[in-house]
Amino acid sequence: MEVCRVKKISSASLASALIVSAMAVPATAATQDLTAGTFAWPIKTSFMEHLAGPMAAGRWTTTDGATYKDNQLLFPVNVAETTLDADGNGTIVLDGSAHIVAYKGLGAGGSAGLDLTYSDLKLQVQGTKVELVGDYVLSGDPGDKGAQVDRDGDDDVLVTFTLDAPIAVGTDVSAQDRQATAGAGLEGSLLRYKEGQILEGGDVDLVLDFADGKDAGVVEGHKSTGLAQASAQLGTLSSEEPSSEGIGILVGVIAGVVALVGTAVAGMPLVLDALKRAGIRL
């Protein structure tokens, strides 16, 4: 006959078990009511307009729900992978990637002057401080004596911004036009904007929709800076029209582009170089 022995559990052991059980609660418990969200990143509006114009002739390719619209990149929030604690701190995971190819034929060996991809993006939230963190792969020519640049970054800070108040989990968030500051990853990937630099025309938007029965709203687009018109003018001018009037217009347009964007962006000096080789001296 088998005897079943019942092991007594002390009150101390029971208390320890309860503590361990409580600690095992998933970190996502506080964000189970998050239903949707969008992060809008314009990088810098004037830069985006220049890339889309005939000088750079750039094209954005996006994946997994990310889109390019109204001079900005839009990334949907991955609700399932986002983790925020009861104080609103944590990680907001973004779906999708963005790839830009511009200045075709102006890179090494006839490659693009700018070939850049951003991926694995996420927002690291601590109180009111938010960092856009992600990976990048860059290939291009910044125009410094024809030196080709190939580099990448992993979980680099691209931009930082602040919220008016910490995220109150369960309450919709609509943070519009938040001033962005360049991070080391943006400096490394674009070779232009310095870490710590305030990005004029680079305000970001963050919308989080919780299941509270209210509409969180939508992100806002970015208005034209006038660079698109300048780029269009430049695209209609030809080096085969050497009239003083035509060249004067060309110089004026380029001066405007340089003032708005800056000449250190990968590919831009190559455009100026090409114009000089065509007989147009600035």
mmCIF file with all atom_site columns, C-alpha atoms in Angstrom, residues 79-254:
data_model
loop_
_atom_site.group_PDB
_atom_site.id
_atom_site.type_symbol
_atom_site.label_atom_id
_atom_site.label_alt_id
_atom_site.label_comp_id
_atom_site.label_asym_id
_atom_site.label_entity_id
_atom_site.label_seq_id
_atom_site.pdbx_PDB_ins_code
_atom_site.Cartn_x
_atom_site.Cartn_y
_atom_site.Cartn_z
_atom_site.occupancy
_atom_site.B_iso_or_equiv
_atom_site.pdbx_formal_charge
_atom_site.auth_seq_id
_atom_site.auth_comp_id
_atom_site.auth_asym_id
_atom_site.auth_atom_id
_atom_site.pdbx_PDB_model_num
ATOM 1   C CA . VAL A 1 79  ? 1.061   47.360 -30.619 1.00 0.00 ? 79  VAL A CA 1
ATOM 2   C CA . ALA A 1 80  ? 1.967   43.753 -29.829 1.00 0.00 ? 80  ALA A CA 1
ATOM 3   C CA . GLU A 1 81  ? 5.662   44.470 -29.240 1.00 0.00 ? 81  GLU A CA 1
ATOM 4   C CA . THR A 1 82  ? 5.328   47.842 -27.520 1.00 0.00 ? 82  THR A CA 1
ATOM 5   C CA . THR A 1 83  ? 6.009   47.779 -23.780 1.00 0.00 ? 83  THR A CA 1
ATOM 6   C CA . LEU A 1 84  ? 5.167   50.639 -21.434 1.00 0.00 ? 84  LEU A CA 1
ATOM 7   C CA . ASP A 1 85  ? 5.044   50.366 -17.672 1.00 0.00 ? 85  ASP A CA 1
ATOM 8   C CA . ALA A 1 86  ? 2.464   51.983 -15.416 1.00 0.00 ? 86  ALA A CA 1
ATOM 9   C CA . ASP A 1 87  ? 4.477   55.231 -15.449 1.00 0.00 ? 87  ASP A CA 1
ATOM 10  C CA . GLY A 1 88  ? 4.530   55.385 -19.251 1.00 0.00 ? 88  GLY A CA 1
ATOM 11  C CA . ASN A 1 89  ? 8.199   54.454 -19.554 1.00 0.00 ? 89  ASN A CA 1
ATOM 12  C CA . GLY A 1 90  ? 9.407   51.813 -21.993 1.00 0.00 ? 90  GLY A CA 1
ATOM 13  C CA . THR A 1 91  ? 9.737   51.097 -25.692 1.00 0.00 ? 91  THR A CA 1
ATOM 14  C CA . ILE A 1 92  ? 7.323   51.942 -28.499 1.00 0.00 ? 92  ILE A CA 1
ATOM 15  C CA . VAL A 1 93  ? 8.210   49.652 -31.404 1.00 0.00 ? 93  VAL A CA 1
ATOM 16  C CA . LEU A 1 94  ? 7.661   50.981 -34.935 1.00 0.00 ? 94  LEU A CA 1
ATOM 17  C CA . ASP A 1 95  ? 6.888   48.854 -37.977 1.00 0.00 ? 95  ASP A CA 1
ATOM 18  C CA . GLY A 1 96  ? 8.540   49.282 -41.355 1.00 0.00 ? 96  GLY A CA 1
ATOM 19  C CA . SER A 1 97  ? 11.712  50.621 -42.895 1.00 0.00 ? 97  SER A CA 1
ATOM 20  C CA . ALA A 1 98  ? 12.559  53.480 -45.263 1.00 0.00 ? 98  ALA A CA 1
ATOM 21  C CA . HIS A 1 99  ? 15.067  53.449 -48.140 1.00 0.00 ? 99  HIS A CA 1
ATOM 22  C CA . ILE A 1 100 ? 16.133  56.482 -50.179 1.00 0.00 ? 100 ILE A CA 1
ATOM 23  C CA . VAL A 1 101 ? 18.194  56.493 -53.379 1.00 0.00 ? 101 VAL A CA 1
ATOM 24  C CA . ALA A 1 102 ? 19.202  59.894 -54.788 1.00 0.00 ? 102 ALA A CA 1
ATOM 25  C CA . TYR A 1 103 ? 21.817  61.538 -57.036 1.00 0.00 ? 103 TYR A CA 1
ATOM 26  C CA . LYS A 1 104 ? 21.903  58.524 -59.336 1.00 0.00 ? 104 LYS A CA 1
ATOM 27  C CA . GLY A 1 105 ? 25.194  58.069 -61.142 1.00 0.00 ? 105 GLY A CA 1
ATOM 28  C CA . LEU A 1 106 ? 27.078  60.528 -58.946 1.00 0.00 ? 106 LEU A CA 1
ATOM 29  C CA . GLY A 1 107 ? 28.566  57.965 -56.566 1.00 0.00 ? 107 GLY A CA 1
ATOM 30  C CA . ALA A 1 108 ? 31.637  55.794 -56.957 1.00 0.00 ? 108 ALA A CA 1
ATOM 31  C CA . GLY A 1 109 ? 31.616  53.761 -60.161 1.00 0.00 ? 109 GLY A CA 1
ATOM 32  C CA . GLY A 1 110 ? 28.375  55.341 -61.324 1.00 0.00 ? 110 GLY A CA 1
ATOM 33  C CA . SER A 1 111 ? 26.431  54.347 -58.216 1.00 0.00 ? 111 SER A CA 1
ATOM 34  C CA . ALA A 1 112 ? 24.012  56.625 -56.392 1.00 0.00 ? 112 ALA A CA 1
ATOM 35  C CA . GLY A 1 113 ? 25.421  59.606 -54.527 1.00 0.00 ? 113 GLY A CA 1
ATOM 36  C CA . LEU A 1 114 ? 23.105  58.750 -51.643 1.00 0.00 ? 114 LEU A CA 1
ATOM 37  C CA . ASP A 1 115 ? 21.784  55.279 -50.812 1.00 0.00 ? 115 ASP A CA 1
ATOM 38  C CA . LEU A 1 116 ? 20.395  55.137 -47.277 1.00 0.00 ? 116 LEU A CA 1
ATOM 39  C CA . THR A 1 117 ? 18.125  52.788 -45.326 1.00 0.00 ? 117 THR A CA 1
ATOM 40  C CA . TYR A 1 118 ? 16.597  53.246 -41.856 1.00 0.00 ? 118 TYR A CA 1
ATOM 41  C CA . SER A 1 119 ? 15.155  50.179 -40.110 1.00 0.00 ? 119 SER A CA 1
ATOM 42  C CA . ASP A 1 120 ? 14.426  48.541 -36.735 1.00 0.00 ? 120 ASP A CA 1
ATOM 43  C CA . LEU A 1 121 ? 13.061  51.823 -35.428 1.00 0.00 ? 121 LEU A CA 1
ATOM 44  C CA . LYS A 1 122 ? 11.727  52.300 -31.923 1.00 0.00 ? 122 LYS A CA 1
ATOM 45  C CA . LEU A 1 123 ? 10.965  55.095 -29.474 1.00 0.00 ? 123 LEU A CA 1
ATOM 46  C CA . GLN A 1 124 ? 12.658  54.828 -26.090 1.00 0.00 ? 124 GLN A CA 1
ATOM 47  C CA . VAL A 1 125 ? 10.526  56.692 -23.551 1.00 0.00 ? 125 VAL A CA 1
ATOM 48  C CA . GLN A 1 126 ? 11.707  57.888 -20.144 1.00 0.00 ? 126 GLN A CA 1
ATOM 49  C CA . GLY A 1 127 ? 9.358   60.385 -18.563 1.00 0.00 ? 127 GLY A CA 1
ATOM 50  C CA . THR A 1 128 ? 8.958   63.227 -21.050 1.00 0.00 ? 128 THR A CA 1
ATOM 51  C CA . LYS A 1 129 ? 12.165  62.423 -22.941 1.00 0.00 ? 129 LYS A CA 1
ATOM 52  C CA . VAL A 1 130 ? 11.857  60.339 -26.111 1.00 0.00 ? 130 VAL A CA 1
ATOM 53  C CA . GLU A 1 131 ? 14.641  59.000 -28.325 1.00 0.00 ? 131 GLU A CA 1
ATOM 54  C CA . LEU A 1 132 ? 14.125  57.663 -31.843 1.00 0.00 ? 132 LEU A CA 1
ATOM 55  C CA . VAL A 1 133 ? 16.541  54.746 -32.027 1.00 0.00 ? 133 VAL A CA 1
ATOM 56  C CA . GLY A 1 134 ? 17.271  52.610 -35.070 1.00 0.00 ? 134 GLY A CA 1
ATOM 57  C CA . ASP A 1 135 ? 19.653  51.020 -37.546 1.00 0.00 ? 135 ASP A CA 1
ATOM 58  C CA . TYR A 1 136 ? 20.970  52.591 -40.729 1.00 0.00 ? 136 TYR A CA 1
ATOM 59  C CA . VAL A 1 137 ? 23.032  51.554 -43.738 1.00 0.00 ? 137 VAL A CA 1
ATOM 60  C CA . LEU A 1 138 ? 24.635  54.345 -45.768 1.00 0.00 ? 138 LEU A CA 1
ATOM 61  C CA . SER A 1 139 ? 26.476  54.298 -49.063 1.00 0.00 ? 139 SER A CA 1
ATOM 62  C CA . GLY A 1 140 ? 27.317  57.527 -50.820 1.00 0.00 ? 140 GLY A CA 1
ATOM 63  C CA . ASP A 1 141 ? 29.717  60.294 -51.681 1.00 0.00 ? 141 ASP A CA 1
ATOM 64  C CA . PRO A 1 142 ? 29.725  63.447 -49.521 1.00 0.00 ? 142 PRO A CA 1
ATOM 65  C CA . GLY A 1 143 ? 31.706  65.262 -52.191 1.00 0.00 ? 143 GLY A CA 1
ATOM 66  C CA . ASP A 1 144 ? 34.908  65.448 -50.172 1.00 0.00 ? 144 ASP A CA 1
ATOM 67  C CA . LYS A 1 145 ? 37.448  64.838 -52.955 1.00 0.00 ? 145 LYS A CA 1
ATOM 68  C CA . GLY A 1 146 ? 35.303  62.024 -54.305 1.00 0.00 ? 146 GLY A CA 1
ATOM 69  C CA . ALA A 1 147 ? 35.641  59.892 -51.183 1.00 0.00 ? 147 ALA A CA 1
ATOM 70  C CA . GLN A 1 148 ? 33.097  57.069 -51.061 1.00 0.00 ? 148 GLN A CA 1
ATOM 71  C CA . VAL A 1 149 ? 31.483  56.503 -47.669 1.00 0.00 ? 149 VAL A CA 1
ATOM 72  C CA . ASP A 1 150 ? 30.056  53.144 -46.601 1.00 0.00 ? 150 ASP A CA 1
ATOM 73  C CA . ARG A 1 151 ? 28.939  52.848 -43.007 1.00 0.00 ? 151 ARG A CA 1
ATOM 74  C CA . ASP A 1 152 ? 26.167  51.510 -40.810 1.00 0.00 ? 152 ASP A CA 1
ATOM 75  C CA . GLY A 1 153 ? 24.763  52.009 -37.341 1.00 0.00 ? 153 GLY A CA 1
ATOM 76  C CA . ASP A 1 154 ? 22.987  49.698 -34.912 1.00 0.00 ? 154 ASP A CA 1
ATOM 77  C CA . ASP A 1 155 ? 20.495  51.033 -32.358 1.00 0.00 ? 155 ASP A CA 1
ATOM 78  C CA . ASP A 1 156 ? 21.847  54.559 -32.789 1.00 0.00 ? 156 ASP A CA 1
ATOM 79  C CA . VAL A 1 157 ? 19.947  57.597 -31.515 1.00 0.00 ? 157 VAL A CA 1
ATOM 80  C CA . LEU A 1 158 ? 18.614  59.407 -34.585 1.00 0.00 ? 158 LEU A CA 1
ATOM 81  C CA . VAL A 1 159 ? 16.652  62.231 -32.959 1.00 0.00 ? 159 VAL A CA 1
ATOM 82  C CA . THR A 1 160 ? 15.377  63.187 -29.521 1.00 0.00 ? 160 THR A CA 1
ATOM 83  C CA . PHE A 1 161 ? 12.288  65.149 -28.523 1.00 0.00 ? 161 PHE A CA 1
ATOM 84  C CA . THR A 1 162 ? 10.203  65.865 -25.444 1.00 0.00 ? 162 THR A CA 1
ATOM 85  C CA . LEU A 1 163 ? 6.558   65.409 -24.523 1.00 0.00 ? 163 LEU A CA 1
ATOM 86  C CA . ASP A 1 164 ? 4.543   67.925 -22.532 1.00 0.00 ? 164 ASP A CA 1
ATOM 87  C CA . ALA A 1 165 ? 3.887   65.264 -19.897 1.00 0.00 ? 165 ALA A CA 1
ATOM 88  C CA . PRO A 1 166 ? 4.741   61.594 -19.302 1.00 0.00 ? 166 PRO A CA 1
ATOM 89  C CA . ILE A 1 167 ? 2.541   59.096 -21.140 1.00 0.00 ? 167 ILE A CA 1
ATOM 90  C CA . ALA A 1 168 ? -0.509  58.208 -19.045 1.00 0.00 ? 168 ALA A CA 1
ATOM 91  C CA . VAL A 1 169 ? -1.135  54.626 -20.110 1.00 0.00 ? 169 VAL A CA 1
ATOM 92  C CA . GLY A 1 170 ? -4.780  54.208 -21.083 1.00 0.00 ? 170 GLY A CA 1
ATOM 93  C CA . THR A 1 171 ? -5.161  57.842 -22.169 1.00 0.00 ? 171 THR A CA 1
ATOM 94  C CA . ASP A 1 172 ? -4.703  58.861 -25.810 1.00 0.00 ? 172 ASP A CA 1
ATOM 95  C CA . VAL A 1 173 ? -1.541  60.728 -26.773 1.00 0.00 ? 173 VAL A CA 1
ATOM 96  C CA . SER A 1 174 ? -1.463  63.374 -29.503 1.00 0.00 ? 174 SER A CA 1
ATOM 97  C CA . ALA A 1 175 ? 1.950   65.035 -29.429 1.00 0.00 ? 175 ALA A CA 1
ATOM 98  C CA . GLN A 1 176 ? 2.139   67.283 -32.486 1.00 0.00 ? 176 GLN A CA 1
ATOM 99  C CA . ASP A 1 177 ? 5.030   69.380 -33.786 1.00 0.00 ? 177 ASP A CA 1
ATOM 100 C CA . ARG A 1 178 ? 7.555   68.330 -31.161 1.00 0.00 ? 178 ARG A CA 1
ATOM 101 C CA . GLN A 1 179 ? 10.897  70.017 -31.783 1.00 0.00 ? 179 GLN A CA 1
ATOM 102 C CA . ALA A 1 180 ? 13.524  67.429 -32.689 1.00 0.00 ? 180 ALA A CA 1
ATOM 103 C CA . THR A 1 181 ? 17.245  67.451 -31.964 1.00 0.00 ? 181 THR A CA 1
ATOM 104 C CA . ALA A 1 182 ? 19.741  65.484 -34.055 1.00 0.00 ? 182 ALA A CA 1
ATOM 105 C CA . GLY A 1 183 ? 21.362  62.445 -32.484 1.00 0.00 ? 183 GLY A CA 1
ATOM 106 C CA . ALA A 1 184 ? 24.660  60.751 -33.282 1.00 0.00 ? 184 ALA A CA 1
ATOM 107 C CA . GLY A 1 185 ? 22.882  58.370 -35.662 1.00 0.00 ? 185 GLY A CA 1
ATOM 108 C CA . LEU A 1 186 ? 21.486  61.195 -37.775 1.00 0.00 ? 186 LEU A CA 1
ATOM 109 C CA . GLU A 1 187 ? 24.892  62.834 -37.997 1.00 0.00 ? 187 GLU A CA 1
ATOM 110 C CA . GLY A 1 188 ? 26.454  59.526 -38.979 1.00 0.00 ? 188 GLY A CA 1
ATOM 111 C CA . SER A 1 189 ? 23.833  58.630 -41.576 1.00 0.00 ? 189 SER A CA 1
ATOM 112 C CA . LEU A 1 190 ? 23.416  61.981 -43.337 1.00 0.00 ? 190 LEU A CA 1
ATOM 113 C CA . LEU A 1 191 ? 26.872  63.510 -42.792 1.00 0.00 ? 191 LEU A CA 1
ATOM 114 C CA . ARG A 1 192 ? 25.249  66.875 -42.319 1.00 0.00 ? 192 ARG A CA 1
ATOM 115 C CA . TYR A 1 193 ? 23.316  67.547 -39.131 1.00 0.00 ? 193 TYR A CA 1
ATOM 116 C CA . LYS A 1 194 ? 25.485  67.601 -36.018 1.00 0.00 ? 194 LYS A CA 1
ATOM 117 C CA . GLU A 1 195 ? 24.572  65.746 -32.838 1.00 0.00 ? 195 GLU A CA 1
ATOM 118 C CA . GLY A 1 196 ? 22.711  68.167 -30.566 1.00 0.00 ? 196 GLY A CA 1
ATOM 119 C CA . GLN A 1 197 ? 21.617  70.424 -33.447 1.00 0.00 ? 197 GLN A CA 1
ATOM 120 C CA . ILE A 1 198 ? 17.998  71.595 -33.345 1.00 0.00 ? 198 ILE A CA 1
ATOM 121 C CA . LEU A 1 199 ? 16.362  70.582 -36.625 1.00 0.00 ? 199 LEU A CA 1
ATOM 122 C CA . GLU A 1 200 ? 14.375  73.520 -37.966 1.00 0.00 ? 200 GLU A CA 1
ATOM 123 C CA . GLY A 1 201 ? 11.518  72.061 -39.979 1.00 0.00 ? 201 GLY A CA 1
ATOM 124 C CA . GLY A 1 202 ? 12.136  68.676 -38.383 1.00 0.00 ? 202 GLY A CA 1
ATOM 125 C CA . ASP A 1 203 ? 9.285   68.621 -35.843 1.00 0.00 ? 203 ASP A CA 1
ATOM 126 C CA . VAL A 1 204 ? 7.936   65.133 -35.171 1.00 0.00 ? 204 VAL A CA 1
ATOM 127 C CA . ASP A 1 205 ? 4.446   63.863 -34.287 1.00 0.00 ? 205 ASP A CA 1
ATOM 128 C CA . LEU A 1 206 ? 3.414   60.943 -32.098 1.00 0.00 ? 206 LEU A CA 1
ATOM 129 C CA . VAL A 1 207 ? -0.146  59.647 -31.816 1.00 0.00 ? 207 VAL A CA 1
ATOM 130 C CA . LEU A 1 208 ? -1.106  56.747 -29.531 1.00 0.00 ? 208 LEU A CA 1
ATOM 131 C CA . ASP A 1 209 ? -4.683  55.466 -29.501 1.00 0.00 ? 209 ASP A CA 1
ATOM 132 C CA . PHE A 1 210 ? -5.771  53.601 -26.379 1.00 0.00 ? 210 PHE A CA 1
ATOM 133 C CA . ALA A 1 211 ? -9.114  51.830 -25.963 1.00 0.00 ? 211 ALA A CA 1
ATOM 134 C CA . ASP A 1 212 ? -10.687 54.731 -24.080 1.00 0.00 ? 212 ASP A CA 1
ATOM 135 C CA . GLY A 1 213 ? -13.563 55.350 -26.465 1.00 0.00 ? 213 GLY A CA 1
ATOM 136 C CA . LYS A 1 214 ? -11.987 58.542 -27.827 1.00 0.00 ? 214 LYS A CA 1
ATOM 137 C CA . ASP A 1 215 ? -10.292 59.428 -31.110 1.00 0.00 ? 215 ASP A CA 1
ATOM 138 C CA . ALA A 1 216 ? -6.570  60.138 -30.722 1.00 0.00 ? 216 ALA A CA 1
ATOM 139 C CA . GLY A 1 217 ? -6.496  62.099 -33.983 1.00 0.00 ? 217 GLY A CA 1
ATOM 140 C CA . VAL A 1 218 ? -3.981  61.893 -36.823 1.00 0.00 ? 218 VAL A CA 1
ATOM 141 C CA . VAL A 1 219 ? -0.467  63.167 -37.474 1.00 0.00 ? 219 VAL A CA 1
ATOM 142 C CA . GLU A 1 220 ? -0.100  66.442 -39.326 1.00 0.00 ? 220 GLU A CA 1
ATOM 143 C CA . GLY A 1 221 ? 1.697   66.995 -42.626 1.00 0.00 ? 221 GLY A CA 1
ATOM 144 C CA . HIS A 1 222 ? 4.562   69.437 -43.179 1.00 0.00 ? 222 HIS A CA 1
ATOM 145 C CA . LYS A 1 223 ? 4.072   72.491 -45.369 1.00 0.00 ? 223 LYS A CA 1
ATOM 146 C CA . SER A 1 224 ? 6.386   73.319 -48.248 1.00 0.00 ? 224 SER A CA 1
ATOM 147 C CA . THR A 1 225 ? 9.392   75.514 -47.460 1.00 0.00 ? 225 THR A CA 1
ATOM 148 C CA . GLY A 1 226 ? 9.618   76.827 -51.006 1.00 0.00 ? 226 GLY A CA 1
ATOM 149 C CA . LEU A 1 227 ? 12.556  74.576 -51.809 1.00 0.00 ? 227 LEU A CA 1
ATOM 150 C CA . ALA A 1 228 ? 10.385  72.392 -54.026 1.00 0.00 ? 228 ALA A CA 1
ATOM 151 C CA . GLN A 1 229 ? 9.708   75.362 -56.297 1.00 0.00 ? 229 GLN A CA 1
ATOM 152 C CA . ALA A 1 230 ? 13.400  76.275 -56.381 1.00 0.00 ? 230 ALA A CA 1
ATOM 153 C CA . SER A 1 231 ? 14.340  72.718 -57.292 1.00 0.00 ? 231 SER A CA 1
ATOM 154 C CA . ALA A 1 232 ? 11.728  72.695 -60.047 1.00 0.00 ? 232 ALA A CA 1
ATOM 155 C CA . GLN A 1 233 ? 13.228  75.888 -61.470 1.00 0.00 ? 233 GLN A CA 1
ATOM 156 C CA . LEU A 1 234 ? 16.664  74.352 -61.414 1.00 0.00 ? 234 LEU A CA 1
ATOM 157 C CA . GLY A 1 235 ? 15.384  71.272 -63.196 1.00 0.00 ? 235 GLY A CA 1
ATOM 158 C CA . THR A 1 236 ? 14.183  73.370 -66.143 1.00 0.00 ? 236 THR A CA 1
ATOM 159 C CA . LEU A 1 237 ? 17.517  75.087 -66.658 1.00 0.00 ? 237 LEU A CA 1
ATOM 160 C CA . SER A 1 238 ? 20.159  73.609 -68.910 1.00 0.00 ? 238 SER A CA 1
ATOM 161 C CA . SER A 1 239 ? 23.901  74.130 -69.104 1.00 0.00 ? 239 SER A CA 1
ATOM 162 C CA . GLU A 1 240 ? 23.363  74.369 -72.857 1.00 0.00 ? 240 GLU A CA 1
ATOM 163 C CA . GLU A 1 241 ? 21.695  77.749 -72.319 1.00 0.00 ? 241 GLU A CA 1
ATOM 164 C CA . PRO A 1 242 ? 24.700  79.896 -71.378 1.00 0.00 ? 242 PRO A CA 1
ATOM 165 C CA . SER A 1 243 ? 22.879  83.231 -71.393 1.00 0.00 ? 243 SER A CA 1
ATOM 166 C CA . SER A 1 244 ? 23.807  85.525 -68.516 1.00 0.00 ? 244 SER A CA 1
ATOM 167 C CA . GLU A 1 245 ? 20.160  85.591 -67.479 1.00 0.00 ? 245 GLU A CA 1
ATOM 168 C CA . GLY A 1 246 ? 19.884  81.800 -67.417 1.00 0.00 ? 246 GLY A CA 1
ATOM 169 C CA . ILE A 1 247 ? 23.111  81.358 -65.484 1.00 0.00 ? 247 ILE A CA 1
ATOM 170 C CA . GLY A 1 248 ? 22.099  84.122 -63.089 1.00 0.00 ? 248 GLY A CA 1
ATOM 171 C CA . ILE A 1 249 ? 18.850  82.322 -62.326 1.00 0.00 ? 249 ILE A CA 1
ATOM 172 C CA . LEU A 1 250 ? 20.716  79.056 -61.904 1.00 0.00 ? 250 LEU A CA 1
ATOM 173 C CA . VAL A 1 251 ? 23.175  80.599 -59.454 1.00 0.00 ? 251 VAL A CA 1
ATOM 174 C CA . GLY A 1 252 ? 20.318  82.145 -57.492 1.00 0.00 ? 252 GLY A CA 1
ATOM 175 C CA . VAL A 1 253 ? 18.419  78.877 -57.274 1.00 0.00 ? 253 VAL A CA 1
ATOM 176 C CA . ILE A 1 254 ? 21.497  76.950 -56.157 1.00 0.00 ? 254 ILE A CA 1
#
